[in-house]
Short mmCIF file of C-alpha atoms in Angstrom, two decimals:
data_model
loop_
_atom_site.label_atom_id
_atom_site.label_comp_id
_atom_site.label_asym_id
_atom_site.label_seq_id
_atom_site.Cartn_x
_atom_site.Cartn_y
_atom_site.Cartn_z
CA MET A 1 -18.97 32.14 -1.54
CA GLU A 2 -17.75 28.54 -1.53
CA HIS A 3 -19.95 25.86 -3.01
CA HIS A 4 -21.41 23.35 -0.52
CA GLY A 5 -21.47 19.69 -1.42
CA HIS A 6 -23.54 16.92 0.13
CA ASP A 7 -24.74 17.54 3.72
CA GLY A 8 -23.35 21.08 3.62
CA LEU A 9 -19.73 19.90 3.41
CA THR A 10 -17.57 22.45 1.60
CA LYS A 11 -14.51 21.75 -0.53
CA SER A 12 -12.22 23.44 1.99
CA GLY A 13 -13.86 21.45 4.78
CA ALA A 14 -13.28 18.18 2.93
CA VAL A 15 -9.64 19.07 2.26
CA ALA A 16 -9.14 20.09 5.90
CA ALA A 17 -10.65 16.79 7.11
CA CYS A 18 -8.43 14.75 4.76
CA THR A 19 -5.36 16.73 5.85
CA ALA A 20 -6.21 16.09 9.51
CA MET A 21 -6.52 12.34 8.92
CA ALA A 22 -3.22 12.22 7.03
CA VAL A 23 -1.40 14.16 9.75
CA PHE A 24 -2.92 12.02 12.49
CA TYR A 25 -1.96 8.80 10.69
CA VAL A 26 1.69 9.85 10.44
CA ALA A 27 1.81 11.46 13.90
CA ILE A 28 0.49 8.43 15.75
CA LEU A 29 2.92 6.15 13.89
CA TYR A 30 5.99 8.22 14.64
CA SER A 31 5.07 9.61 18.07
CA PRO A 32 3.25 6.76 19.85
CA THR A 33 5.14 7.34 23.07
CA LEU A 34 3.96 10.95 23.16
CA LEU A 35 0.38 10.47 21.94
CA LEU A 36 -0.51 7.07 23.40
CA ARG A 37 2.00 6.83 26.25
CA LEU A 38 3.26 3.53 24.89
CA ALA A 39 6.50 2.08 26.21
CA GLN A 40 9.60 2.06 24.05
CA PRO A 41 9.94 -1.18 22.03
CA THR A 42 12.54 -3.68 23.18
CA SER A 43 12.76 -5.63 19.93
CA PHE A 44 11.90 -5.37 16.26
CA LYS A 45 8.80 -7.50 16.83
CA SER A 46 7.57 -5.26 19.65
CA PHE A 47 8.30 -2.23 17.45
CA LEU A 48 6.09 -3.60 14.68
CA MET A 49 3.39 -4.72 17.11
CA ARG A 50 3.29 -1.19 18.48
CA ARG A 51 2.95 0.15 14.94
CA PHE A 52 0.15 -2.33 14.23
CA LEU A 53 -1.72 -0.96 17.24
CA CYS A 54 -1.13 2.64 16.14
CA SER A 55 -2.37 1.98 12.62
CA ALA A 56 -5.47 0.23 13.98
CA ILE A 57 -6.27 3.20 16.24
CA SER A 58 -5.69 5.64 13.39
CA SER A 59 -7.95 3.64 11.07
CA ILE A 60 -10.77 3.42 13.62
CA VAL A 61 -10.53 7.14 14.46
CA SER A 62 -10.59 8.04 10.76
CA VAL A 63 -13.63 5.85 10.08
CA VAL A 64 -15.55 7.36 13.02
CA PHE A 65 -14.40 10.88 12.13
CA CYS A 66 -15.52 10.43 8.53
CA SER A 67 -18.91 9.01 9.52
CA LEU A 68 -19.55 11.98 11.84
CA ILE A 69 -18.73 14.49 9.11
CA LEU A 70 -20.97 12.69 6.61
CA SER A 71 -23.75 12.46 9.24
CA ILE A 72 -24.18 8.72 8.93
CA SER A 73 -26.29 7.52 11.85
CA LYS A 74 -25.48 4.47 13.95
CA LEU A 75 -28.54 2.72 12.58
CA ASP A 76 -27.24 2.84 9.01
CA ALA A 77 -24.52 0.21 9.43
CA SER A 78 -25.00 -1.21 5.92
CA LEU A 79 -24.84 2.29 4.45
CA LEU A 80 -21.71 3.03 6.46
CA PHE A 81 -19.92 -0.07 5.13
CA GLY A 82 -21.08 0.77 1.62
CA VAL A 83 -19.63 4.28 1.84
CA TYR A 84 -16.23 2.79 2.67
CA GLY A 85 -16.48 0.24 -0.14
CA ILE A 86 -16.78 -2.72 2.22
CA ARG A 87 -19.12 -4.99 0.26
CA LEU A 88 -19.49 -8.64 -0.69
CA ASP A 89 -21.35 -8.34 -3.99
CA HIS A 90 -19.16 -8.88 -7.08
CA ILE A 91 -16.19 -9.46 -4.77
CA TRP A 92 -14.39 -11.78 -7.20
CA GLN A 93 -14.51 -9.23 -10.00
CA ALA A 94 -13.20 -6.60 -7.58
CA LEU A 95 -10.23 -8.83 -6.81
CA ILE A 96 -9.39 -10.49 -10.13
CA TYR A 97 -9.72 -7.55 -12.52
CA PRO A 98 -7.52 -5.08 -10.57
CA VAL A 99 -4.79 -7.69 -9.99
CA SER A 100 -4.88 -8.68 -13.67
CA LEU A 101 -4.66 -5.04 -14.73
CA THR A 102 -1.89 -4.27 -12.22
CA SER A 103 0.14 -7.29 -13.33
CA CYS A 104 0.46 -5.78 -16.81
CA MET A 105 3.08 -3.30 -15.60
CA TYR A 106 5.14 -6.21 -14.21
CA ILE A 107 5.52 -8.01 -17.54
CA GLY A 108 9.24 -7.17 -17.49
CA SER A 109 9.63 -8.61 -13.99
CA PHE A 110 7.73 -11.76 -14.93
CA ALA A 111 9.83 -12.17 -18.07
CA LEU A 112 13.09 -11.70 -16.14
CA ASN A 113 12.05 -14.30 -13.55
CA LEU A 114 11.01 -16.71 -16.28
CA PHE A 115 14.33 -16.31 -18.08
CA SER A 116 16.16 -16.85 -14.78
CA VAL A 117 14.28 -20.10 -14.14
CA LEU A 118 14.89 -21.31 -17.70
CA GLU A 119 18.58 -20.46 -17.46
CA ALA A 120 18.89 -22.31 -14.14
CA ARG A 121 17.04 -25.30 -15.62
CA ASN A 122 19.31 -25.41 -18.68
CA GLU A 123 22.42 -25.25 -16.51
CA TYR A 124 21.02 -28.07 -14.35
CA LEU A 125 20.18 -30.22 -17.38
CA ASN A 126 23.63 -29.64 -18.89
CA THR A 127 25.13 -31.28 -15.80
CA GLY A 128 23.01 -34.40 -16.42
CA GLY A 129 20.28 -33.60 -13.92
CA ASN A 130 16.71 -34.90 -14.06
CA PRO A 131 14.22 -32.19 -15.20
CA LEU A 132 11.48 -33.55 -12.90
CA HIS A 133 13.86 -33.33 -9.95
CA PHE A 134 14.61 -29.71 -10.88
CA TYR A 135 10.94 -28.71 -10.93
CA LYS A 136 10.26 -30.62 -7.71
CA THR A 137 13.14 -28.85 -5.95
CA TYR A 138 12.01 -25.47 -7.30
CA LEU A 139 8.43 -26.08 -6.10
CA GLN A 140 9.62 -27.19 -2.65
CA ARG A 141 11.78 -24.07 -2.37
CA PHE A 142 8.80 -21.88 -3.33
CA ILE A 143 6.53 -23.55 -0.75
CA SER A 144 9.22 -23.22 1.92
CA GLN A 145 9.61 -19.51 1.20
CA ALA A 146 5.82 -19.03 1.29
CA VAL A 147 5.53 -20.77 4.68
CA SER A 148 8.44 -18.73 6.02
CA ALA A 149 6.80 -15.53 4.78
CA ILE A 150 3.50 -16.32 6.52
CA SER A 151 5.29 -16.69 9.86
CA SER A 152 7.23 -13.42 9.40
CA ILE A 153 5.88 -10.35 11.16
CA SER A 154 7.44 -8.16 8.47
CA CYS A 155 5.29 -9.91 5.87
CA TRP A 156 2.19 -9.26 7.95
CA ARG A 157 3.15 -5.59 7.91
CA ASN A 158 3.83 -5.50 4.16
CA TYR A 159 0.94 -7.62 2.93
CA PHE A 160 -1.85 -7.06 5.44
CA VAL A 161 -1.62 -4.32 8.08
CA ALA A 162 0.00 -1.55 6.01
CA PRO A 163 -2.16 -1.99 2.86
CA LEU A 164 -5.38 -2.36 4.85
CA SER A 165 -4.84 0.66 7.10
CA GLU A 166 -3.53 2.89 4.29
CA GLU A 167 -6.33 2.01 1.87
CA LEU A 168 -8.94 2.43 4.59
CA VAL A 169 -7.70 5.88 5.65
CA PHE A 170 -6.32 7.36 2.41
CA ARG A 171 -8.91 5.94 0.03
CA ALA A 172 -12.06 4.63 1.73
CA CYS A 173 -12.37 7.59 4.12
CA MET A 174 -10.97 10.43 2.03
CA ILE A 175 -12.67 9.74 -1.32
CA PRO A 176 -16.26 9.94 0.08
CA LEU A 177 -15.35 13.17 1.88
CA LEU A 178 -13.91 14.77 -1.26
CA LEU A 179 -16.85 13.64 -3.40
CA CYS A 180 -19.37 14.89 -0.87
CA GLY A 181 -17.37 18.12 -0.60
CA GLY A 182 -18.26 18.90 -4.19
CA PHE A 183 -15.15 17.78 -6.08
CA SER A 184 -15.62 16.02 -9.41
CA THR A 185 -14.57 12.40 -9.82
CA TYR A 186 -11.55 13.31 -11.95
CA ILE A 187 -10.36 15.93 -9.46
CA VAL A 188 -10.72 13.41 -6.60
CA ILE A 189 -8.58 10.87 -8.47
CA ILE A 190 -5.86 13.54 -8.78
CA LEU A 191 -6.32 15.21 -5.38
CA CYS A 192 -6.65 12.15 -3.12
CA PRO A 193 -3.14 10.80 -3.90
CA THR A 194 -1.70 14.15 -2.81
CA PHE A 195 -2.49 13.41 0.83
CA PHE A 196 -1.05 9.91 0.47
CA SER A 197 2.18 11.13 -1.11
CA LEU A 198 2.70 14.09 1.22
CA ALA A 199 2.33 11.71 4.17
CA HIS A 200 5.57 10.13 2.92
CA LEU A 201 7.53 13.35 3.52
CA ASN A 202 8.51 11.97 6.93
CA HIS A 203 10.92 9.71 5.05
CA PHE A 204 13.02 12.78 4.26
CA LEU A 205 14.05 13.08 7.93
CA GLU A 206 14.80 9.36 8.04
CA PHE A 207 17.12 9.57 5.06
CA TYR A 208 18.68 12.93 5.93
CA VAL A 209 19.11 12.46 9.70
CA ARG A 210 19.15 8.73 10.44
CA GLU A 211 20.67 7.42 7.22
CA ASP A 212 23.05 10.40 6.94
CA PHE A 213 22.15 11.10 3.31
CA THR A 214 23.22 14.39 1.77
CA PHE A 215 20.44 16.95 1.41
CA LEU A 216 20.40 16.58 -2.37
CA LYS A 217 20.36 12.77 -2.24
CA ALA A 218 17.59 12.76 0.38
CA CYS A 219 15.55 15.15 -1.79
CA SER A 220 16.04 13.01 -4.90
CA VAL A 221 15.07 9.77 -3.11
CA VAL A 222 12.00 11.27 -1.45
CA GLY A 223 11.06 13.04 -4.67
CA PHE A 224 11.13 9.73 -6.50
CA GLN A 225 8.99 8.16 -3.78
CA LEU A 226 6.48 11.00 -3.96
CA GLY A 227 6.29 10.55 -7.71
CA TYR A 228 5.33 6.90 -7.73
CA THR A 229 3.09 7.19 -4.65
CA VAL A 230 1.11 9.85 -6.53
CA ILE A 231 0.83 7.56 -9.55
CA PHE A 232 -0.17 4.55 -7.47
CA GLY A 233 -2.52 6.67 -5.34
CA ALA A 234 -4.33 7.92 -8.44
CA TYR A 235 -4.59 4.36 -9.74
CA ALA A 236 -5.91 3.05 -6.40
CA SER A 237 -8.41 5.92 -6.20
CA PHE A 238 -9.62 5.09 -9.71
CA LEU A 239 -10.08 1.44 -8.72
CA LEU A 240 -12.17 2.31 -5.67
CA ILE A 241 -14.36 4.81 -7.52
CA ARG A 242 -14.75 2.56 -10.56
CA THR A 243 -15.63 -0.62 -8.66
CA GLY A 244 -17.09 0.75 -5.43
CA HIS A 245 -15.06 -1.92 -3.63
CA LEU A 246 -12.31 -1.33 -1.09
CA ALA A 247 -11.09 -4.81 -2.04
CA ALA A 248 -9.98 -3.54 -5.48
CA PRO A 249 -7.30 -1.02 -4.40
CA LEU A 250 -6.42 -3.26 -1.44
CA ALA A 251 -5.67 -6.20 -3.74
CA ALA A 252 -3.61 -3.96 -6.04
CA HIS A 253 -1.71 -2.54 -3.05
CA ILE A 254 -0.86 -5.98 -1.68
CA PHE A 255 0.20 -7.16 -5.13
CA CYS A 256 2.48 -4.13 -5.62
CA ASN A 257 4.00 -4.59 -2.17
CA PHE A 258 4.73 -8.21 -3.05
CA MET A 259 6.22 -7.40 -6.45
CA GLY A 260 8.04 -4.17 -5.52
CA LEU A 261 8.72 -1.59 -8.20
CA PRO A 262 8.72 -2.85 -11.80
CA THR A 263 12.09 -4.20 -12.92
CA THR A 264 14.50 -1.47 -14.10
CA PHE A 265 18.11 -2.75 -13.81
CA SER A 266 20.23 -5.85 -13.20
CA ARG A 267 23.91 -6.78 -13.49
CA ARG A 268 23.43 -9.30 -16.29
CA SER A 269 20.58 -7.86 -18.30
CA GLY A 270 20.57 -4.21 -17.22
CA MET A 271 17.37 -4.57 -15.19
CA SER A 272 16.53 -4.69 -11.49
CA ASP A 273 13.68 -4.04 -9.09
CA SER A 274 13.13 -2.08 -5.91
CA GLY A 275 10.74 -2.27 -2.99
CA PHE A 276 7.41 -0.46 -2.95
CA CYS A 277 7.22 2.45 -0.51
CA GLN A 278 4.78 2.45 2.39
CA LEU A 279 4.15 4.46 5.54
CA LEU A 280 3.87 1.75 8.18
#
């Protein structure tokens, strides 16, 4: 007989609930016309706006679904937010520590960028340029890029909507279910990323059908994506369980989306970077 966790939730029941949320998240993103009767997008902006709506609906449904399974009453609003890691106490620690820890794996990227700036500065100075003018121009360029990014809908997807919805569904909702289902903390850290990584299998069809990749190439690309989504998912799960804050994995997710994959290859130095994979 299967062991029952908190509130009579079994391990198989918790896994089934997490699977259902993962399937629903992907299904509503890729079949909004069928599920929500939404009109076909007429532009890239309308396409992303439609996806924003789908992710919001999926997140709300998952939160409600999770609260019903865990038998959290409507009167326990503070308890409900606490279960999902939505808290204000120790918020700065939950933001600063995870970002500082995550930045350690980008030391190579930081070093490469620093060397690039120093090389550009030296070339500028060798032509008789003013070093203050160089730094002023570099700062103005950085500010201009930041302002341009804020006004870009793609940046809103990468740095706000996608991280928030994915962390809410795949971490804040699934981890309490798995813990209450009777799984140990260590098993949850390993098991929870499985749902997150398997949800990326839809990319196989995109590469194989739309991008016209060969079967082997599509398998290798998706396999690589599954590998690092499992690693990141385990790390994000650890952050949420360790801190009790949804802000911790959310900050790490946003930071990784901004940085992309750690630097691995470039034409000059043999290193480069690649974008971080996401569902939305």
